[in-house]
Every structure is written in structure tokens, then in C-alpha cells.
XYZ file of C-alpha atoms in Angstrom:
527
model
C -60.090 25.867 -59.118
C -61.320 22.298 -57.869
C -58.946 20.450 -60.239
C -56.113 21.043 -57.998
C -57.856 20.520 -54.839
C -55.997 18.563 -52.140
C -57.075 16.374 -49.527
C -55.950 16.435 -45.972
C -54.692 12.680 -45.862
C -52.337 13.980 -48.844
C -49.048 15.338 -48.275
C -49.397 18.939 -48.618
C -46.127 20.493 -50.361
C -44.739 23.605 -48.122
C -43.836 25.296 -51.117
C -47.641 25.350 -52.281
C -48.774 26.927 -48.705
C -46.199 29.797 -49.542
C -47.819 30.391 -52.955
C -50.356 33.679 -52.399
C -53.883 32.696 -52.726
C -55.526 33.868 -56.193
C -58.215 36.270 -56.100
C -61.806 35.071 -57.516
C -65.124 36.414 -58.105
C -66.866 34.309 -55.118
C -64.601 34.991 -52.126
C -65.502 31.622 -50.739
C -68.086 28.899 -51.335
C -68.696 29.150 -47.632
C -70.889 32.213 -46.910
C -70.363 34.944 -44.181
C -73.363 36.880 -42.592
C -72.315 40.340 -41.335
C -74.138 42.063 -38.558
C -74.993 45.632 -39.469
C -74.606 48.396 -36.562
C -72.736 51.594 -35.288
C -69.521 50.656 -37.063
C -71.093 49.092 -40.279
C -74.210 51.263 -41.570
C -72.737 53.881 -43.710
C -73.682 53.115 -47.528
C -70.062 53.225 -48.063
C -69.316 50.742 -45.709
C -71.882 48.354 -46.622
C -70.934 48.395 -49.993
C -67.210 47.721 -48.937
C -68.676 45.050 -46.795
C -70.948 43.276 -49.848
C -67.781 43.482 -52.103
C -65.594 41.501 -49.424
C -68.201 38.680 -49.396
C -70.723 39.398 -47.035
C -73.792 37.719 -48.588
C -76.578 37.813 -45.409
C -76.858 41.074 -43.669
C -78.198 40.296 -39.550
C -80.240 43.031 -37.971
C -79.959 42.168 -34.094
C -83.316 43.659 -32.517
C -81.735 42.685 -28.800
C -80.991 46.513 -28.971
C -81.759 49.418 -31.600
C -85.385 50.577 -32.138
C -87.174 50.306 -35.903
C -86.161 53.510 -36.762
C -82.509 53.067 -36.341
C -82.361 49.584 -38.096
C -84.736 50.940 -40.868
C -81.999 53.588 -41.663
C -79.498 50.938 -41.755
C -81.494 48.923 -44.123
C -82.350 51.848 -46.493
C -78.602 52.217 -46.668
C -77.926 48.284 -47.593
C -80.432 48.648 -50.267
C -78.779 51.465 -51.528
C -75.221 49.556 -51.396
C -76.618 46.542 -52.976
C -77.735 48.700 -56.060
C -74.167 50.449 -56.063
C -72.421 47.134 -55.930
C -74.402 44.951 -57.787
C -74.182 42.157 -55.208
C -77.411 40.428 -53.871
C -77.581 40.418 -50.246
C -80.560 38.570 -47.856
C -81.985 39.995 -44.860
C -81.873 38.279 -41.655
C -83.979 39.619 -38.689
C -82.627 38.327 -35.405
C -85.330 38.461 -32.346
C -84.512 39.549 -28.916
C -85.759 36.469 -27.323
C -86.220 35.687 -23.704
C -82.788 37.489 -23.195
C -82.000 38.719 -19.964
C -80.601 41.855 -19.512
C -78.673 44.511 -17.367
C -80.089 48.136 -17.899
C -77.312 50.818 -17.645
C -79.018 54.134 -18.477
C -75.910 56.473 -17.380
C -73.965 54.161 -19.568
C -70.970 54.810 -17.329
C -68.484 52.243 -17.181
C -69.372 49.715 -14.021
C -66.220 48.127 -12.309
C -66.999 44.987 -10.202
C -64.372 43.840 -7.614
C -63.921 40.470 -7.091
C -64.920 38.777 -3.625
C -67.503 41.533 -3.154
C -71.257 41.411 -3.278
C -73.659 42.846 -5.771
C -77.724 42.761 -6.356
C -79.648 41.917 -9.069
C -83.046 43.776 -8.858
C -85.824 44.228 -11.314
C -86.278 48.056 -10.038
C -85.067 49.181 -13.457
C -85.810 52.843 -12.214
C -82.485 52.416 -9.772
C -78.958 53.914 -11.161
C -76.562 50.818 -12.250
C -73.573 50.701 -9.741
C -70.846 48.347 -8.798
C -72.941 47.228 -5.683
C -76.519 47.053 -7.682
C -77.497 46.013 -11.366
C -81.039 46.533 -12.749
C -82.330 43.878 -14.670
C -85.207 43.370 -17.254
C -86.743 40.323 -15.656
C -88.899 40.069 -12.493
C -88.844 36.782 -12.103
C -85.281 35.872 -11.430
C -85.102 35.364 -7.685
C -88.108 32.436 -8.716
C -85.649 30.578 -11.028
C -82.334 30.562 -8.980
C -80.813 29.208 -5.693
C -77.952 29.463 -3.851
C -75.093 28.299 -5.311
C -76.487 28.708 -8.920
C -73.774 30.684 -11.535
C -74.909 33.576 -13.313
C -72.798 35.656 -16.025
C -73.014 39.205 -17.260
C -71.178 40.540 -20.055
C -71.499 42.590 -23.724
C -72.405 40.759 -26.460
C -71.825 37.516 -24.450
C -69.064 36.339 -23.865
C -65.535 37.196 -25.047
C -64.277 34.751 -22.826
C -62.040 37.659 -21.424
C -62.094 37.901 -17.289
C -61.953 41.847 -18.109
C -65.206 42.445 -19.816
C -67.362 39.749 -18.522
C -68.102 38.742 -15.084
C -69.210 35.807 -13.405
C -71.190 35.634 -10.470
C -72.480 32.832 -7.559
C -76.077 33.382 -5.997
C -75.597 33.571 -2.163
C -79.023 34.650 -1.248
C -82.466 35.588 -2.495
C -84.456 38.285 -1.043
C -87.803 39.003 -2.387
C -87.312 39.611 -5.948
C -83.306 40.822 -5.389
C -80.825 37.925 -5.723
C -77.469 38.709 -4.049
C -74.483 37.568 -5.801
C -70.648 36.971 -5.145
C -68.485 38.628 -7.893
C -65.654 35.779 -9.010
C -63.717 38.108 -10.777
C -62.938 41.540 -11.451
C -64.273 43.327 -14.384
C -65.452 46.665 -15.813
C -68.571 46.568 -17.601
C -68.813 49.086 -20.475
C -71.904 50.076 -22.509
C -75.342 50.811 -21.875
C -76.491 46.984 -22.126
C -75.040 43.778 -20.855
C -76.493 40.108 -21.274
C -77.232 38.212 -18.231
C -77.097 34.419 -18.625
C -77.979 31.831 -15.806
C -76.032 28.490 -16.484
C -78.230 25.365 -16.969
C -81.216 27.189 -15.504
C -84.808 27.524 -17.673
C -85.970 31.143 -17.770
C -89.728 30.986 -17.733
C -90.619 33.468 -20.767
C -91.447 32.587 -24.346
C -88.879 32.315 -27.192
C -91.144 34.541 -29.350
C -91.811 37.338 -26.913
C -94.614 40.154 -27.510
C -91.833 42.267 -28.457
C -90.663 40.232 -31.005
C -94.166 39.833 -32.261
C -94.306 43.391 -32.613
C -91.250 43.639 -34.505
C -92.169 41.132 -36.858
C -95.698 42.438 -37.797
C -94.413 45.843 -38.700
C -90.725 46.027 -39.363
C -90.257 42.603 -40.792
C -93.596 42.646 -42.518
C -92.697 46.274 -44.434
C -89.223 45.031 -45.306
C -90.288 41.479 -46.236
C -87.282 39.760 -44.163
C -85.810 36.563 -45.562
C -84.650 34.871 -42.708
C -85.724 34.849 -39.199
C -83.315 33.920 -36.721
C -85.038 33.033 -33.878
C -83.011 33.179 -30.320
C -83.072 30.812 -27.703
C -85.042 28.102 -29.181
C -85.711 25.461 -26.863
C -88.255 23.268 -28.462
C -89.322 22.292 -31.755
C -92.804 23.851 -30.591
C -91.132 27.130 -30.509
C -90.455 26.928 -34.495
C -93.839 25.621 -35.001
C -95.084 28.790 -33.139
C -93.032 31.128 -34.781
C -94.005 29.659 -38.286
C -97.589 29.877 -37.934
C -97.301 33.411 -36.447
C -95.422 34.178 -39.764
C -97.993 32.464 -42.086
C -100.458 35.148 -41.079
C -98.490 37.961 -41.795
C -98.764 38.047 -45.926
C -95.320 37.372 -47.930
C -93.726 36.547 -44.873
C -95.089 32.950 -45.049
C -92.167 32.706 -47.516
C -89.450 33.624 -44.646
C -87.458 30.992 -43.429
C -86.762 30.388 -39.833
C -83.463 29.711 -38.438
C -83.370 27.814 -34.896
C -80.581 29.277 -32.757
C -79.289 26.950 -30.323
C -77.899 28.530 -27.172
C -78.389 26.813 -24.160
C -78.561 22.810 -22.960
C -82.278 22.843 -23.533
C -81.988 23.440 -27.130
C -79.239 21.039 -27.400
C -81.181 18.192 -25.690
C -84.272 18.809 -28.278
C -81.902 19.378 -31.263
C -83.052 16.500 -33.473
C -86.846 17.922 -33.246
C -85.511 21.131 -33.922
C -83.815 20.370 -36.663
C -86.710 18.767 -38.014
C -89.116 21.639 -38.081
C -86.604 24.458 -38.822
C -84.858 25.828 -41.956
C -81.603 25.912 -40.806
C -79.597 26.016 -37.217
C -77.491 28.674 -35.825
C -74.950 27.662 -33.326
C -74.527 30.192 -30.997
C -71.365 29.282 -29.126
C -71.026 32.511 -27.247
C -73.828 31.284 -24.943
C -73.272 27.351 -25.397
C -69.807 28.038 -24.086
C -71.234 28.930 -20.773
C -73.606 26.164 -20.838
C -70.978 23.446 -21.591
C -68.004 22.833 -20.370
C -64.917 24.104 -22.911
C -63.896 20.914 -23.751
C -67.556 19.872 -24.836
C -68.004 22.768 -27.086
C -66.490 21.285 -29.999
C -67.942 18.004 -29.815
C -71.413 19.870 -30.034
C -70.675 22.057 -32.972
C -68.892 18.678 -35.043
C -72.030 17.009 -34.091
C -74.695 19.373 -34.682
C -72.875 20.404 -37.960
C -72.968 16.477 -39.400
C -76.773 16.423 -38.193
C -77.611 19.418 -40.627
C -75.018 18.529 -43.603
C -77.172 14.995 -43.477
C -80.625 16.693 -43.416
C -79.467 18.977 -46.122
C -80.010 21.942 -43.912
C -77.788 24.979 -43.670
C -75.312 24.852 -40.195
C -74.491 28.393 -39.489
C -71.530 29.034 -36.693
C -70.903 32.073 -34.512
C -67.901 33.633 -32.595
C -64.769 32.489 -34.815
C -63.059 35.968 -34.643
C -63.771 38.170 -31.623
C -60.166 39.391 -31.354
C -60.908 41.422 -34.577
C -63.500 43.527 -32.730
C -60.673 45.655 -31.652
C -57.736 44.274 -33.664
C -56.698 43.742 -37.405
C -55.706 40.335 -37.475
C -57.122 37.259 -35.943
C -55.226 35.070 -33.547
C -53.591 32.168 -34.632
C -56.210 29.860 -32.834
C -59.276 31.924 -34.081
C -57.860 31.224 -38.047
C -57.777 27.601 -37.286
C -61.003 27.529 -36.105
C -62.709 29.524 -38.641
C -60.878 26.630 -41.217
C -62.087 24.096 -38.510
C -65.931 24.896 -38.963
C -65.485 24.799 -42.752
C -63.949 21.611 -43.161
C -66.575 20.360 -40.269
C -69.210 21.031 -43.060
C -70.583 24.744 -42.012
C -72.676 26.498 -44.573
C -71.877 29.866 -43.222
C -69.875 31.931 -40.541
C -71.865 34.632 -38.798
C -69.877 37.849 -37.677
C -71.562 39.624 -34.630
C -69.614 41.874 -32.375
C -66.815 42.021 -35.279
C -68.990 43.933 -37.896
C -71.546 45.427 -35.528
C -69.289 47.504 -33.320
C -65.994 46.223 -34.238
C -63.248 48.396 -35.892
C -62.245 46.676 -38.928
C -65.803 45.362 -40.337
C -64.348 44.975 -43.953
C -61.433 43.462 -42.967
C -62.758 40.786 -41.131
C -65.320 39.959 -43.550
C -62.602 39.848 -46.295
C -60.141 37.796 -43.876
C -62.675 35.172 -42.759
C -63.334 34.574 -46.597
C -59.863 33.982 -47.370
C -59.526 31.368 -44.703
C -62.671 29.423 -45.527
C -61.322 29.543 -49.410
C -58.147 28.141 -48.282
C -59.922 25.247 -46.045
C -62.553 24.547 -48.917
C -59.288 23.648 -50.721
C -58.305 20.645 -48.570
C -62.211 19.707 -47.719
C -62.498 16.085 -48.774
C -65.437 15.962 -50.860
C -65.123 12.302 -51.658
C -65.599 11.330 -48.075
C -68.458 13.510 -47.318
C -69.939 12.358 -50.522
C -69.849 8.321 -49.897
C -71.091 9.566 -46.498
C -74.009 11.683 -47.539
C -75.283 9.088 -49.871
C -74.758 6.135 -47.008
C -77.039 8.313 -44.789
C -79.753 9.149 -47.157
C -79.489 5.111 -47.933
C -82.178 3.443 -50.749
C -84.270 3.913 -52.017
C -83.667 7.430 -52.356
C -86.309 9.996 -53.628
C -86.295 11.118 -57.459
C -84.826 14.395 -56.979
C -82.426 13.314 -54.277
C -81.059 10.736 -56.759
C -80.450 13.052 -59.711
C -79.202 15.786 -57.633
C -76.596 13.618 -56.303
C -75.880 12.262 -59.946
C -75.460 15.850 -61.043
C -72.517 16.223 -58.245
C -71.152 13.018 -59.316
C -71.042 13.632 -63.032
C -69.855 17.476 -62.735
C -66.553 16.057 -60.434
C -66.076 13.116 -62.794
C -66.039 15.545 -65.888
C -64.264 18.289 -63.998
C -67.047 20.419 -64.773
C -66.224 24.313 -63.996
C -69.845 24.952 -62.588
C -73.186 23.396 -61.842
C -76.203 25.339 -63.206
C -79.642 24.170 -61.580
C -82.673 25.518 -62.888
C -85.188 25.948 -60.045
C -88.644 27.641 -59.024
C -88.757 26.516 -55.192
C -84.916 26.463 -54.788
C -85.174 22.786 -53.389
C -83.364 21.166 -56.251
C -80.391 23.399 -56.057
C -80.329 23.287 -51.806
C -80.573 19.317 -52.683
C -77.508 19.811 -54.936
C -75.530 21.850 -52.464
C -76.361 18.982 -49.835
C -73.600 16.832 -51.458
C -71.215 19.631 -51.597
C -69.601 19.689 -54.914
C -66.549 21.578 -55.170
C -67.231 23.823 -58.202
C -69.772 26.844 -57.649
C -73.556 25.925 -58.361
C -75.695 28.518 -60.331
C -78.834 28.342 -59.209
C -81.283 29.992 -61.862
C -84.502 30.899 -59.837
C -87.576 31.300 -62.191
C -90.013 33.187 -60.447
C -93.732 31.657 -60.876
C -96.570 33.746 -61.195
C -99.390 33.169 -58.542
C -103.088 35.042 -57.916
C -105.289 35.131 -54.860
C -108.138 36.252 -57.688
C -107.626 40.097 -56.318
C -103.659 40.274 -57.565
C -100.941 38.884 -59.153
C -97.296 38.003 -57.438
C -94.455 36.567 -58.577
C -92.707 34.374 -56.166
C -88.871 33.960 -56.557
C -87.111 36.662 -55.376
C -87.183 35.198 -51.399
C -85.848 32.028 -53.182
C -82.941 33.409 -54.728
C -82.070 35.433 -51.605
C -82.482 32.612 -49.051
C -79.808 30.660 -51.027
C -77.154 33.163 -50.464
C -76.593 31.513 -46.867
C -76.259 28.071 -48.543
C -72.925 26.877 -49.174
C -71.999 26.995 -52.665
C -75.042 28.291 -53.998
C -74.880 31.415 -56.137
C -78.719 32.808 -57.274
C -79.366 34.298 -60.280
C -83.053 35.582 -60.497
C -84.395 34.854 -63.966
C -86.933 36.404 -66.470
C -90.341 35.110 -65.335
C -91.386 34.463 -68.780
C -89.026 31.500 -69.039
C -90.459 28.427 -67.027
C -88.327 26.427 -64.836
C -89.952 23.057 -66.378
C -89.918 23.185 -69.992
C -91.260 20.411 -71.969
C -89.061 21.217 -74.976
C -85.732 20.574 -73.410
C -83.466 22.985 -71.476
C -84.414 26.590 -72.356
C -81.739 27.783 -74.408
C -82.299 31.564 -73.774
C -82.090 31.268 -69.745
C -78.999 28.907 -70.244
C -77.568 31.512 -72.133
C -78.035 34.019 -69.445
C -76.842 31.816 -67.119
C -73.548 31.011 -69.259
C -72.924 34.548 -69.805
C -73.251 35.513 -65.868
C -70.718 32.343 -65.180
C -68.270 33.853 -67.882
C -68.648 37.672 -66.343
C -68.094 36.181 -62.944
C -64.751 34.241 -64.459
C -65.803 31.045 -63.251
C -66.492 29.847 -66.797
C -63.793 29.771 -69.687
C -63.988 28.375 -73.275
C -63.756 24.623 -73.504
C -65.027 24.102 -70.051
C -67.426 21.508 -69.270
C -70.680 22.640 -67.548
C -73.228 20.294 -65.785
C -77.291 21.482 -66.282
C -79.797 20.445 -64.088
C -83.312 20.951 -65.187
C -86.982 19.324 -65.109
C -88.411 18.469 -68.323
C -92.049 17.575 -67.744
C -92.249 15.354 -64.827
C -88.382 14.378 -65.099
C -85.393 15.623 -64.113
C -82.416 15.900 -66.647
C -78.795 16.118 -65.881
C -76.749 17.253 -69.129
C -73.222 18.025 -69.574
C -72.252 20.579 -72.277
C -68.709 21.731 -73.316
C -68.175 24.866 -74.510
C -66.766 26.459 -77.587
C -64.684 29.393 -77.912
């Protein structure tokens, strides 16, 4: 696959573009996060989503109760068993999200140039002139002339399904607004976003803490998506909270950047978080449209250089209702890959979209095509230059493993790891071939009971571009004083052969710790 890769700087033959894409065991190196919901929660549909390329299942707790999500998760477990595909679990917090509450669930039509009142009195019925909201402090946060946006699953950008308002007057706790465009709001819940105004609510709300303490603990979630992250302190606070909840001390925290405040503190947030989610729906409201791409490119670059996953959202909105993406959306997916994104996050497209499986499949195909022309050579040199000298021992060996794999045209890199750090460092240098991350569980005790760690680390790599985990037998150590453990290596090679990425006479680069040293070896397979 990698040996025929083109670079964008090279002329691309039109005939090669017309050649059909070849099916592979790994749909793409770039990962796909799918949000499970009404249209994607049956065992059958989830199984199809996994086979199509979904490797992380997102549970959005800004709507639905714990019982509803638990039933969906049980279906996910059954689908994993049926499809024999690993899948990580991501919990997305509600955070300080402002919402319009429509108890009747009847569509609400709003007419341009008329007035609507936003009130914290949730006992009132939602109408074309009155919208109850879940926050009593809005009147203290806004002033005349401020802009407010309302829409379901912010924001499609369609001026018929989302509405923007201008604050004209504040009376007590009520906020009077002029409607700037005609729109119809459908469904029980709409998100409300005040542009460039800080809402004085904690990032991890009491409701979030309750969900984490019960649902997340029960299900040992792999990744916490921290909505509306505004400061590094938000991540530290969430990590401290998780550290007291048993196995959740192994859960990774991905900071979701959704507004200008989070963007302004991006560097500090990146230093604390395990990964970043660029929530372009909300960011597209706080930023002028012409600035969104600049932030995406800058943020993804910073994530790449830090070796932390970057996840991009809102790429194929039209596939919520259509079987095909627009041309612009298809290009947007490819550009996210070329920018260096690790994963694409699908929200409404799989949550309530009509074609969840087709959406995942289509996005995966676009990612795979973009990966073929990804300029790995330029990226590698830029990353090495950014890291500078002296490199740490582990980073030096990881980058050398990638360089060696490229030079000998290896079909895969096999990395033995217990914490997952070595595998992530290899992935940081974006090798053009898959990295089989063999996670060796470690046995730990707290004097009362013995526990294995490793399952978290294996699943968490399912969001990292190019990493494909295998959970090994815990009886085989990740570090060996006798060189590479041949039996574990054979398991990894057999897995690669089954996956179709390793063939006779292929070369394979193996990365492993031997004693206190890290070793890279190249092996050539026989028949």
C-alpha cells in the first residue's frame, strides 16, 4: 500500500484517479468516532458500524438518561462480540451547555423581525414568542446587541433549521430578542450559544459528576470528552475527580474546544489533556467563517507536534439526511486528514442520521484516499526538527523505527508496549504503514486483590491514527531479557497475516524493550 503512495507535490495521473479503490482489512489509518443514538443503537446497526470502520463509540450525555445509554452500551458489547472488532467507549459530558426546553416536542416556527423572549421559567410552554431555557443567569451575562444562536445539534449552518437572535432588552430574568432569520426548530431539545460571552457555570457540572460516578464507573469508560473546556484547570479538576473513582484513574481526558476562551488557552489545555476535540459547530459561531480553517490547521499542528490525538467534528453534516456528502464535505474530510487529524468524529450523522453505516463507510474511504497522498516525508522532518536535540531515548528509538520501516519498505511495524506510550510515540511520526500495538497487560496488586491493566491502554489507542491494538497474553512480559518473545511475536505476525497486511517475503520492523534498552529489529518473512 505505502510503496505506491503519491505525494501531493508530484503529478497525479488522471488514470490512477479513475482506478477503483482497493478494499483493505483496515478501512483507513484515520479513525472514526461514531455517536450512538436513536438511529444507531441496535446490535445489528452497531455491528455494521464496526465493520464499516467505527473504532470509538461516543455516548452523548447532553441528552438521554443513563438507562437509555446503558441499553445502547449493552448492544455495543454484543456487537463487538459478533463482529470481533475492538471498540473504545467515549463519554461526552453535557458541560455548561445552555438549552431551550420544548416539553411538547412540537415544531416551533420563528419569524424574522419578530420578538421572542428567553425565560428561565421551564414550567412555561415553548411557543413562537416564548422559549424556556435551562439557565437562570442568562440575563446577567448578556447585554443589548449581543448575538445568540439556537439550533438542534449546533449548528448545521442551514438558516431554516437554526436561528440567530439579537438581544434588544433585559427585564429581570427574561431576555428579549429580535429574530434575524425565519426558521423552524424541530425536536425536544435545542442548544443555545451566546457568541463570545462567558457563561458562569462549571465545566464539569453536578449532573456530569453524577453520571461519571455511576454510569462511567460501572462501565469503565476509556475516554472522557470534556465539553466546553476553557482552561487547563478544567482538565486538572476532571482528572482529580476521575482519580478517586477506582479504574477511572486510567481513563483519558480529551478536551473539547468549543469557544474563543478555550482557543485562547489552547496551549495550556493541550499540555494537560490526553487529546483534543475540535468542536467546529460551536467554534464556527464564535469565529468568523474565514478564520475556522486557520484554527483547525494551527490546532492540529500543535497536537501533532505534542504527539497527542486531534479529533475533528462536523465534516459531513448533509449525510444526516442524504446518502452522499457534498463535494465540499468530501474535500473537507480529506483536508482534515492532510492536516494531520487522528480521527473524524460523527455526531448527528450517526446519532439521528438516516444512513449511519453508509456515512462511516464513506468517510473511511475518503480518509484512505487522502492518506495515499499524505506527505509523510515533509511531516517526519518537521516533527524531528520540532522535537529538537537531545531527544529522549524512547523518542529517538521510536522515530528511528519509523525511518527504518520506510527505508526497508516494511509492511507493518510491530510495537510491544505495556503503557501504550511507545506505540503512541511511533504513531506521532505518522508511518505510512499500520502499527500493530501489542499491549502486554501488567499484573498489579493493592494488597487486597490482583488486577490486570492493559485493556484500557489497548482500547485507548483506537483513536490514534495508524495504531491497531492487540491485547496479548499477560504471561508474556513486554520487557524481556532474552530478546523478543518469539511466541508473542508469532501471535502478532499471525494477526497481521489474517488481516492481510503481512504477506510472505514482507519485511516487518519490531520495536521492543529488552532490559533497560529499547531495540528496533528488522525481520524478513519466509514463505
